[in-house]
mmCIF file of C-alpha atoms in Angstrom:
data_model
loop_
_atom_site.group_PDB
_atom_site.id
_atom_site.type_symbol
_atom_site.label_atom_id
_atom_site.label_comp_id
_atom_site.label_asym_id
_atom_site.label_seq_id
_atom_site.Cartn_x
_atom_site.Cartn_y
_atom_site.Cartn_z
ATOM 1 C CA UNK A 1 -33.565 97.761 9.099
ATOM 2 C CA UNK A 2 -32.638 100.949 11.038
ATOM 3 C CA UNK A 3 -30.116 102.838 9.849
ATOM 4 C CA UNK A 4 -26.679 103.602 11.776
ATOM 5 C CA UNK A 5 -27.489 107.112 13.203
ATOM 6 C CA UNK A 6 -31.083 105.107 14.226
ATOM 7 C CA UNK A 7 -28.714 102.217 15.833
ATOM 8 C CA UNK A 8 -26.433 104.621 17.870
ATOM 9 C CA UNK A 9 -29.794 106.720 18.924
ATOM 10 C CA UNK A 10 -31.343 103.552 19.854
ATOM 11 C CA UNK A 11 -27.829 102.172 21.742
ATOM 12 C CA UNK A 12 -27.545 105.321 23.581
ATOM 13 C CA UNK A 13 -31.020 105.238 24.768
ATOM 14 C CA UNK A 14 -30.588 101.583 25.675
ATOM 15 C CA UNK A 15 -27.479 102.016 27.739
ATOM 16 C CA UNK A 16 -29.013 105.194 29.779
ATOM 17 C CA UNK A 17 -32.301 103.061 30.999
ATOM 18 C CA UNK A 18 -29.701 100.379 31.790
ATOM 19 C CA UNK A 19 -27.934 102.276 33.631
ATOM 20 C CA UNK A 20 -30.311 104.671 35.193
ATOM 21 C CA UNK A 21 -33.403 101.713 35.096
ATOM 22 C CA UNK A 22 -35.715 104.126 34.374
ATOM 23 C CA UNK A 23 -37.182 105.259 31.185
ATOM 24 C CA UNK A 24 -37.822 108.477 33.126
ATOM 25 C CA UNK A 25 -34.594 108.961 34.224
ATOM 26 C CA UNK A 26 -32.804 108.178 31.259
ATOM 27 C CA UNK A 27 -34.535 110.962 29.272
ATOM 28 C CA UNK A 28 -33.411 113.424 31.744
ATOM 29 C CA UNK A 29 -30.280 112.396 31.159
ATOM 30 C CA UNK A 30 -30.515 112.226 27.407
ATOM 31 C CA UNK A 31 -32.456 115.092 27.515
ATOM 32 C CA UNK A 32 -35.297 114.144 25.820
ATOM 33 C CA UNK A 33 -38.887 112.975 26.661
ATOM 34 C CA UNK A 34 -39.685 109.248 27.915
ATOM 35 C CA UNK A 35 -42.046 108.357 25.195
ATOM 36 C CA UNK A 36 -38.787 109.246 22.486
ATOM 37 C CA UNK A 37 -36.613 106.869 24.648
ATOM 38 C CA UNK A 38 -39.435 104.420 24.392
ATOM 39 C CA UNK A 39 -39.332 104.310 20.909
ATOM 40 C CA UNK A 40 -35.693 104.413 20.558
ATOM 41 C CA UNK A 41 -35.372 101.388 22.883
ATOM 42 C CA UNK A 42 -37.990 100.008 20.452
ATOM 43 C CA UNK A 43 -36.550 100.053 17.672
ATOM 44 C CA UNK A 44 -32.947 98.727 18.833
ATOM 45 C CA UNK A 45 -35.097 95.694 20.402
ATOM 46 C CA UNK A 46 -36.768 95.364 16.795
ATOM 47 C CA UNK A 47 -33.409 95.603 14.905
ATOM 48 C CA UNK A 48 -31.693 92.910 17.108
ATOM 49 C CA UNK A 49 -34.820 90.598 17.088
ATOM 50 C CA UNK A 50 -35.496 90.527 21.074
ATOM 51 C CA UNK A 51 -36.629 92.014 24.157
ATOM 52 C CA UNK A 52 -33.713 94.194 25.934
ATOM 53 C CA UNK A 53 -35.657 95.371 28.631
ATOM 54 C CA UNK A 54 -38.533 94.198 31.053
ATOM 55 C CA UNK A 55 -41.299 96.837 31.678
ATOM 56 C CA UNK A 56 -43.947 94.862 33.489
ATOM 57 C CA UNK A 57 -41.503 95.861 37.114
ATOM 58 C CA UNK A 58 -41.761 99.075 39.077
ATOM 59 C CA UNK A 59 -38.035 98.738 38.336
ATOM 60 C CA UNK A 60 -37.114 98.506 34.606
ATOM 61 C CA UNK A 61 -34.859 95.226 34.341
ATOM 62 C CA UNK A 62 -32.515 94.466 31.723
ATOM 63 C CA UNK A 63 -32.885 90.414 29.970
ATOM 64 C CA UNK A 64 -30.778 87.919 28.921
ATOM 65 C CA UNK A 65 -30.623 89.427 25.810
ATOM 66 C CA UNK A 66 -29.701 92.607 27.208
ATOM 67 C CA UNK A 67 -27.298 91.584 29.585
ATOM 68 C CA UNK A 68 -25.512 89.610 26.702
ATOM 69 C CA UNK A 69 -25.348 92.906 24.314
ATOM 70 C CA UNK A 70 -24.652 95.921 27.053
ATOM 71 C CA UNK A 71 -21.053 95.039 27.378
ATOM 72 C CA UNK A 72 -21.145 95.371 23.348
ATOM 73 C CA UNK A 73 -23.351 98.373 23.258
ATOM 74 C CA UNK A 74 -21.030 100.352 25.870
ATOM 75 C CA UNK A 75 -17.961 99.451 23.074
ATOM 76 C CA UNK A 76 -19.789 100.442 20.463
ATOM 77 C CA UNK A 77 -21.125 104.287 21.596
ATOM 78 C CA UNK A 78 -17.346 104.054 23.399
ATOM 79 C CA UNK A 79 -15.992 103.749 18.937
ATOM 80 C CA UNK A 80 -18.424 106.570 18.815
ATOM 81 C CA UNK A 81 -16.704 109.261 21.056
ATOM 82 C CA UNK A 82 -13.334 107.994 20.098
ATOM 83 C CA UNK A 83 -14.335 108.707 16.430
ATOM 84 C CA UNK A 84 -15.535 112.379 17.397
ATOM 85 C CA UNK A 85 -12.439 112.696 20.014
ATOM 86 C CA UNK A 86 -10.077 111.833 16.772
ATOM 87 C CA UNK A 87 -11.859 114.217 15.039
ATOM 88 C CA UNK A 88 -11.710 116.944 17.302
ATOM 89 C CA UNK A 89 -7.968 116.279 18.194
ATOM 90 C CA UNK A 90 -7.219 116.116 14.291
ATOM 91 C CA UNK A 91 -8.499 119.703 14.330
ATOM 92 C CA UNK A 92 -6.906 120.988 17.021
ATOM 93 C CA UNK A 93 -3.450 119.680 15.998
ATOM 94 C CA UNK A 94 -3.643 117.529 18.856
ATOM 95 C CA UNK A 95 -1.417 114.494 18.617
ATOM 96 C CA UNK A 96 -2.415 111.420 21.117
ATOM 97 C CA UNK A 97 0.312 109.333 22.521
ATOM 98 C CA UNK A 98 -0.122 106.499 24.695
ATOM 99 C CA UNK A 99 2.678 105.445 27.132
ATOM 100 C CA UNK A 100 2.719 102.129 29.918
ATOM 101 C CA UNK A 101 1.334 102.964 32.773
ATOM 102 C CA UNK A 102 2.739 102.875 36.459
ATOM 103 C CA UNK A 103 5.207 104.927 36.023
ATOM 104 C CA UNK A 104 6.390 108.811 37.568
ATOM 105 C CA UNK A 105 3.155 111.330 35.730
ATOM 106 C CA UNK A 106 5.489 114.170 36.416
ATOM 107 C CA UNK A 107 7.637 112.829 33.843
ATOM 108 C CA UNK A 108 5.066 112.823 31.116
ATOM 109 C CA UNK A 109 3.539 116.289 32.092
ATOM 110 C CA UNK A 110 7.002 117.759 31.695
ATOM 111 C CA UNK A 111 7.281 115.793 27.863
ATOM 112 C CA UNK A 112 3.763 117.423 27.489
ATOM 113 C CA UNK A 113 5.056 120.632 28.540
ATOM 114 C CA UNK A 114 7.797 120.447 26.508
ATOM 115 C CA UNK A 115 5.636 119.760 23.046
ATOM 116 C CA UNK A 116 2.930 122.644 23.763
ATOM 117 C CA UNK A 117 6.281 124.745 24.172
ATOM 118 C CA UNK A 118 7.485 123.514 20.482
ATOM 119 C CA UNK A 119 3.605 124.200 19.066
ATOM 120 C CA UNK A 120 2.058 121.072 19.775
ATOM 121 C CA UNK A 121 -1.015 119.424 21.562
ATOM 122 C CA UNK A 122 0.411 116.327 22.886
ATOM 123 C CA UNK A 123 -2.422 114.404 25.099
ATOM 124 C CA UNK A 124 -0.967 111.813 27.226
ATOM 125 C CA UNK A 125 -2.811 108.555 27.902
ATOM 126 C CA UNK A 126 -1.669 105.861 30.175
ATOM 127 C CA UNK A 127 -2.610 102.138 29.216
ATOM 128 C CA UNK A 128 -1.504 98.454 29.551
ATOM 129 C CA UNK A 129 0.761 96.717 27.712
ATOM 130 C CA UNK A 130 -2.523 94.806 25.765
ATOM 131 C CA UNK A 131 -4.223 98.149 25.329
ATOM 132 C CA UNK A 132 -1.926 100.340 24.079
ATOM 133 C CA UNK A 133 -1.726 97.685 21.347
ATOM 134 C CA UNK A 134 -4.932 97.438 20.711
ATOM 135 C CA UNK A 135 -5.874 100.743 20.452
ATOM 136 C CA UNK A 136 -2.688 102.046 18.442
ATOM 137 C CA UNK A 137 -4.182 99.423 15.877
ATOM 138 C CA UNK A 138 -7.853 100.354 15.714
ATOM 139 C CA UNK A 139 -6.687 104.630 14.857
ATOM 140 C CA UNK A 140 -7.845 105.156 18.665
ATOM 141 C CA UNK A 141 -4.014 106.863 19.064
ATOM 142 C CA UNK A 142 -1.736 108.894 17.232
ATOM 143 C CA UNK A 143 1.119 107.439 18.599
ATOM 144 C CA UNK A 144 2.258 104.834 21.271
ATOM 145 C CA UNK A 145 5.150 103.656 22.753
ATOM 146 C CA UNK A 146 4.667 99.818 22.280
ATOM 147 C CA UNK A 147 6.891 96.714 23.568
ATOM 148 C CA UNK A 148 9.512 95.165 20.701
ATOM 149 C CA UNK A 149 12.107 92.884 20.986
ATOM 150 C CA UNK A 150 15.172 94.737 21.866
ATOM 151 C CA UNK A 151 16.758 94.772 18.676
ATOM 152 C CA UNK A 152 14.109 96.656 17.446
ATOM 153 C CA UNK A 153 13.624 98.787 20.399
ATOM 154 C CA UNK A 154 13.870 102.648 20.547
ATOM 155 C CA UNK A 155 14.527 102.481 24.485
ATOM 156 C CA UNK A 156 15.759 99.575 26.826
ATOM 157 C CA UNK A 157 15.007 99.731 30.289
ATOM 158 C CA UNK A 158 17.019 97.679 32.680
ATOM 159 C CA UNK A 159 14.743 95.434 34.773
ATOM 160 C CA UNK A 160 16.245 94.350 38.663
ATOM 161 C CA UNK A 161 14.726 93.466 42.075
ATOM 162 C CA UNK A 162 13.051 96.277 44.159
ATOM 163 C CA UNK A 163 12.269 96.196 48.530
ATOM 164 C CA UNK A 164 12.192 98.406 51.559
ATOM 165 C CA UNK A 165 15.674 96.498 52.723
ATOM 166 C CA UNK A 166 18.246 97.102 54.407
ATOM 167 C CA UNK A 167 20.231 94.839 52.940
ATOM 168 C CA UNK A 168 23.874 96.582 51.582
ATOM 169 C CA UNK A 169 25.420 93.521 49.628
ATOM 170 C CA UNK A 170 24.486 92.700 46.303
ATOM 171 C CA UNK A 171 21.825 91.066 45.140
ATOM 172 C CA UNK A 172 21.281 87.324 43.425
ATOM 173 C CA UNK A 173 18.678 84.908 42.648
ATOM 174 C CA UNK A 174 20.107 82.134 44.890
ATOM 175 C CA UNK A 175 20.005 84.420 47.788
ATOM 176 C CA UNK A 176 15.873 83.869 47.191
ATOM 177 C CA UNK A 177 15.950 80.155 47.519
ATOM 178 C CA UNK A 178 13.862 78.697 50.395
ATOM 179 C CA UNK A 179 15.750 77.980 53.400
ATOM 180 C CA UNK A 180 15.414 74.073 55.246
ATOM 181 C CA UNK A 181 13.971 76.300 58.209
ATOM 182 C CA UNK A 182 11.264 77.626 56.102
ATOM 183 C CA UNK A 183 8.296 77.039 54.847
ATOM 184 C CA UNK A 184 7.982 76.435 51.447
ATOM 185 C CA UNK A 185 5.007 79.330 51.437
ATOM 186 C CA UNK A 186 6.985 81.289 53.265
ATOM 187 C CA UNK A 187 9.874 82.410 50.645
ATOM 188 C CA UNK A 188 9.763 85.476 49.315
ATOM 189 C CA UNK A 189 8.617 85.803 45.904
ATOM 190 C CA UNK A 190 9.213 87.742 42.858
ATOM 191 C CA UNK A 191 6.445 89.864 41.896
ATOM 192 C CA UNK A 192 5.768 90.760 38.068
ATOM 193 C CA UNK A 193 3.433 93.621 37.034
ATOM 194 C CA UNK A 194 1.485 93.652 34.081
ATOM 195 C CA UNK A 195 3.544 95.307 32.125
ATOM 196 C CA UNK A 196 6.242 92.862 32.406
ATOM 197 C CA UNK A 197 3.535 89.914 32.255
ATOM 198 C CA UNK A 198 4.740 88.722 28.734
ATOM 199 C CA UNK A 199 6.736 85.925 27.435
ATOM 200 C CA UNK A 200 9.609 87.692 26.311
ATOM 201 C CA UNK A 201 10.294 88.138 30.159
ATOM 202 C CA UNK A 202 7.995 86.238 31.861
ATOM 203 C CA UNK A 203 9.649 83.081 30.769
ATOM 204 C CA UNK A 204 13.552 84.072 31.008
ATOM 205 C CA UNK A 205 12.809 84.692 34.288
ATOM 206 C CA UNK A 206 10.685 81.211 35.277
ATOM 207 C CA UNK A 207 14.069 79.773 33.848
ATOM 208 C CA UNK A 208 16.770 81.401 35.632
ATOM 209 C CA UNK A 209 14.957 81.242 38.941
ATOM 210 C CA UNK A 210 14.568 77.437 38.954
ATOM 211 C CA UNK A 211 17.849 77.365 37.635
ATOM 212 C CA UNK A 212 19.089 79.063 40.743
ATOM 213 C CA UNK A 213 16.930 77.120 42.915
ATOM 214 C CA UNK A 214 13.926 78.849 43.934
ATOM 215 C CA UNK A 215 10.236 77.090 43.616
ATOM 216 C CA UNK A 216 7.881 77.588 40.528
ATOM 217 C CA UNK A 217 5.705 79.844 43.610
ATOM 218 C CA UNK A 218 7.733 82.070 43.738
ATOM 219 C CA UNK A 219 7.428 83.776 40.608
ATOM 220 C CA UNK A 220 4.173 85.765 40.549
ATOM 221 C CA UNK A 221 2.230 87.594 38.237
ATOM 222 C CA UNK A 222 0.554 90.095 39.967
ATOM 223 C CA UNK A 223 -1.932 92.872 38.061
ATOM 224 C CA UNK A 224 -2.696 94.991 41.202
ATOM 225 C CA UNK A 225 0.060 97.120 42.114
ATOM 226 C CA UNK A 226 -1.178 98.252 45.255
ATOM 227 C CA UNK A 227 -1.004 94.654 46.384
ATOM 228 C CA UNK A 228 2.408 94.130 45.121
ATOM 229 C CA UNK A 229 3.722 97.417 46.761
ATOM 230 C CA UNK A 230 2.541 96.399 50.030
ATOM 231 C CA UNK A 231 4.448 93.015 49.926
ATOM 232 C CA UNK A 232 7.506 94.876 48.878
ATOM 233 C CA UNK A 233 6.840 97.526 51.235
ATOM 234 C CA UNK A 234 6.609 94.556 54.235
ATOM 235 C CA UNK A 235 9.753 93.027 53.344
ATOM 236 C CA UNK A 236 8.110 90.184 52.251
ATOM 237 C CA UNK A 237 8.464 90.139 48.141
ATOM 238 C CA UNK A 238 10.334 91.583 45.725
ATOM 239 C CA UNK A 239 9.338 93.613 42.131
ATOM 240 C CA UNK A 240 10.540 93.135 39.088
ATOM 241 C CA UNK A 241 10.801 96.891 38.044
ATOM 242 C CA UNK A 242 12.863 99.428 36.635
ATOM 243 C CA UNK A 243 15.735 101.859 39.008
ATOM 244 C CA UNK A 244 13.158 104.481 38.665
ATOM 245 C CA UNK A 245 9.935 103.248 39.541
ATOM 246 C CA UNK A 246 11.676 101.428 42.352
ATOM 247 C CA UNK A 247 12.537 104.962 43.537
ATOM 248 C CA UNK A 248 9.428 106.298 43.038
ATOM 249 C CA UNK A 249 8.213 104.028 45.437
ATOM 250 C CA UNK A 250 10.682 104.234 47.767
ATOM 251 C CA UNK A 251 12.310 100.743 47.574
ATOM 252 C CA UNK A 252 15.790 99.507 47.408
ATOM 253 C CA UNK A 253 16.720 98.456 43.739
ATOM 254 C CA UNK A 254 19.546 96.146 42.546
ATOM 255 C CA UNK A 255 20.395 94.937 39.591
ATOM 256 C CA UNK A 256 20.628 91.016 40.019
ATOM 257 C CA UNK A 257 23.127 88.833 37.933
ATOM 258 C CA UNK A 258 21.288 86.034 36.615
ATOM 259 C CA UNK A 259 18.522 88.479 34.841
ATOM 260 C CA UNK A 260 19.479 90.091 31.790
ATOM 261 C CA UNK A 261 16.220 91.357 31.552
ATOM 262 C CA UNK A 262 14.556 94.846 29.807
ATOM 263 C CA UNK A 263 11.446 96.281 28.659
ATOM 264 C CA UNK A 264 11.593 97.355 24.958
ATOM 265 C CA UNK A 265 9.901 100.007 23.418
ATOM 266 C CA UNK A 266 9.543 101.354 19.841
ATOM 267 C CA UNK A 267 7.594 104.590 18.824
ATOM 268 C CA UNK A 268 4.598 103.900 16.365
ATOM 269 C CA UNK A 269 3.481 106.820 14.850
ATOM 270 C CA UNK A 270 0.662 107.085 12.273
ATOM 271 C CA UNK A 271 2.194 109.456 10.199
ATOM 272 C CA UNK A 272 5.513 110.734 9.464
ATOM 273 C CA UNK A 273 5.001 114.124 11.123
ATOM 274 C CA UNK A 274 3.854 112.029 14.025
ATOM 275 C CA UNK A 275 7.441 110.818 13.740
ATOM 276 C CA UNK A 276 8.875 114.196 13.204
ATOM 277 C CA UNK A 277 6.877 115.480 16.393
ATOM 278 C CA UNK A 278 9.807 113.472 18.324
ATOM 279 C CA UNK A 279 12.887 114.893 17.497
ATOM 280 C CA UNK A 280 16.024 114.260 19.647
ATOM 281 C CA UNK A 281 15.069 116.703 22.702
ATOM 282 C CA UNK A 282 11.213 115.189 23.419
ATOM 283 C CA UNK A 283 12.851 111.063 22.946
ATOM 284 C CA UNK A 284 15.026 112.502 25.647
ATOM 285 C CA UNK A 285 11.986 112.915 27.846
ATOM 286 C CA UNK A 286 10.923 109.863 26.630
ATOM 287 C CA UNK A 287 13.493 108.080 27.985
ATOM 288 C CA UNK A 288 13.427 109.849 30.882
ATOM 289 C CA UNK A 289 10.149 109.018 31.540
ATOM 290 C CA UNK A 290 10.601 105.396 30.816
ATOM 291 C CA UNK A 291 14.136 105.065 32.953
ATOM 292 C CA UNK A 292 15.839 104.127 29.694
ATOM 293 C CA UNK A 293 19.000 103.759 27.816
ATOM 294 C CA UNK A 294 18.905 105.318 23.979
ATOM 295 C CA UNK A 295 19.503 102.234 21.582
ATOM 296 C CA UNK A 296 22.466 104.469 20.035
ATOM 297 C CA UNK A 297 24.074 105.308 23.652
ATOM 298 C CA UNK A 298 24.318 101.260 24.272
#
């Protein structure tokens, strides 16, 4: 058996032929000769009892095998630098904090700004809803702002319906329902982002839009952004988002009856000076950042 510094030798190595499918080149890049990638390569492909990579090509080729394990061997050096980044950020007094992403970066550079000013490192990261999760979990994070159910929330943010519009009355869910002169296909639909993309809204909103008429269609989940932009920017669909984003992106937001919807968020620290780190002036930027109401203003 090869032992773990061996394993992560023999993963890097792996991963830079992979990539650069070259023995040659991937010692350049690892900065070593070809015959100690060689044997690095070997000895990965002897641990995990197969062939990773085919030799007998001009063009080095990965296998089955080693298509199966480079998705895994790209998360594990990936654990790697996170370890040495946690490391490096414990000694710095850096504190990492991850926040949804999608929304106004100016807003988190001034939070930033306003930590370094009170003696502290605070790295930003934007994720998904999933990932900041995940990550949080796994030590790869300090801190992150993660989705609760309201009661336990920190923040609320006020969900409505964002478009470039015109329109000057108010907004409801009826007002979406397909007309007899359309097209079923042709009703506008209500576009929700990833970070929305959860049960805890997801559903509520499914149910009050049939309830007000409009087709199962016309709720979508969308993951691009760009996409859902453009339809919003057309005329054509609407987004689920928050006053501020809709801003942001120039569209026309209104709160619409029938959805009592809101993202929640709570701040997970790992330690209580994490905690500490967010006294009463940065979870102002916080909210600011996130378009919310404080829990104790409600």
């Amino acid at each position: 058996m090869i032992g773990e510094m061996d394993l992560l030798s023999g993963a890097r190595a792996f991963a830079a032929v992979a990539r650069r499918q070259s023995f040659s080149a991937a010692a350049r890049d690892e900065q070593t000769t070809q015959p100690v990638v060689s044997r690095r390569v070997a000895g990965l492909e002897a641990h995990l009892g197969g062939a990773l990579l085919e030799r007998n090509t001009r063009q080095v080729r990965l296998t089955a095998l080693g298509a199966a394990l480079l998705e895994h061997v790209h998360a594990l050096l990936g654990a790697e630098r996170s370890l040495i980044d946690a490391a490096a950020s414990h000694r710095r007094g850096t504190v990492r904090l991850l926040v949804p992403a999608g929304l106004d970066p100016s807003l988190w550079a001034a939070l930033r700004l306003r930590a370094l000013a009170a003696g502290t490192d605070l790295h930003i990261e934007e994720e998904d809803r999933e990932r900041r999760t995940v990550r949080f979990r796994i030590g790869d994070a300090d801190a992150a702002l993660l989705p609760v159910e309201t009661a336990r929330a920190d923040w609320v943010v006020p969900l409505g319906l964002a478009q470039a519009t015109d329109r000057l009355r108010p907004l409801t869910l009826a007002a979406l329902r397909p007309t007899r002169a359309q097209a079923p296909e042709a009703a506008s639909r209500i576009v929700v982002l990833a970070e929305d993309a959860s049960g805890q809204l997801l559903s509520p909103l499914r149910e009050s839009a049939a309830a007000c008429g409009l087709a199962a269609h016309q709720v979508y989940e969308s993951h691009n952004v760009v996409s859902a932009l453009a339809g919003a920017l057309a005329g054509d669909d609407w987004i689920l988002c928050a006053r501020e984003q809709a801003s942001g992106w120039r569209l026309q937001w209104f709160e619409v009856p029938e959805l009592a919807l809101a993202r929640a968020y709570r701040l997970e620290a790992r330690t209580p000076d994490g905690l500490r780190l967010f006294d009463s002036v940065l979870r102002r930027d916080v909210a600011a950042a996130l378009g919310a109401i404080r829990r104790e203003q409600q």
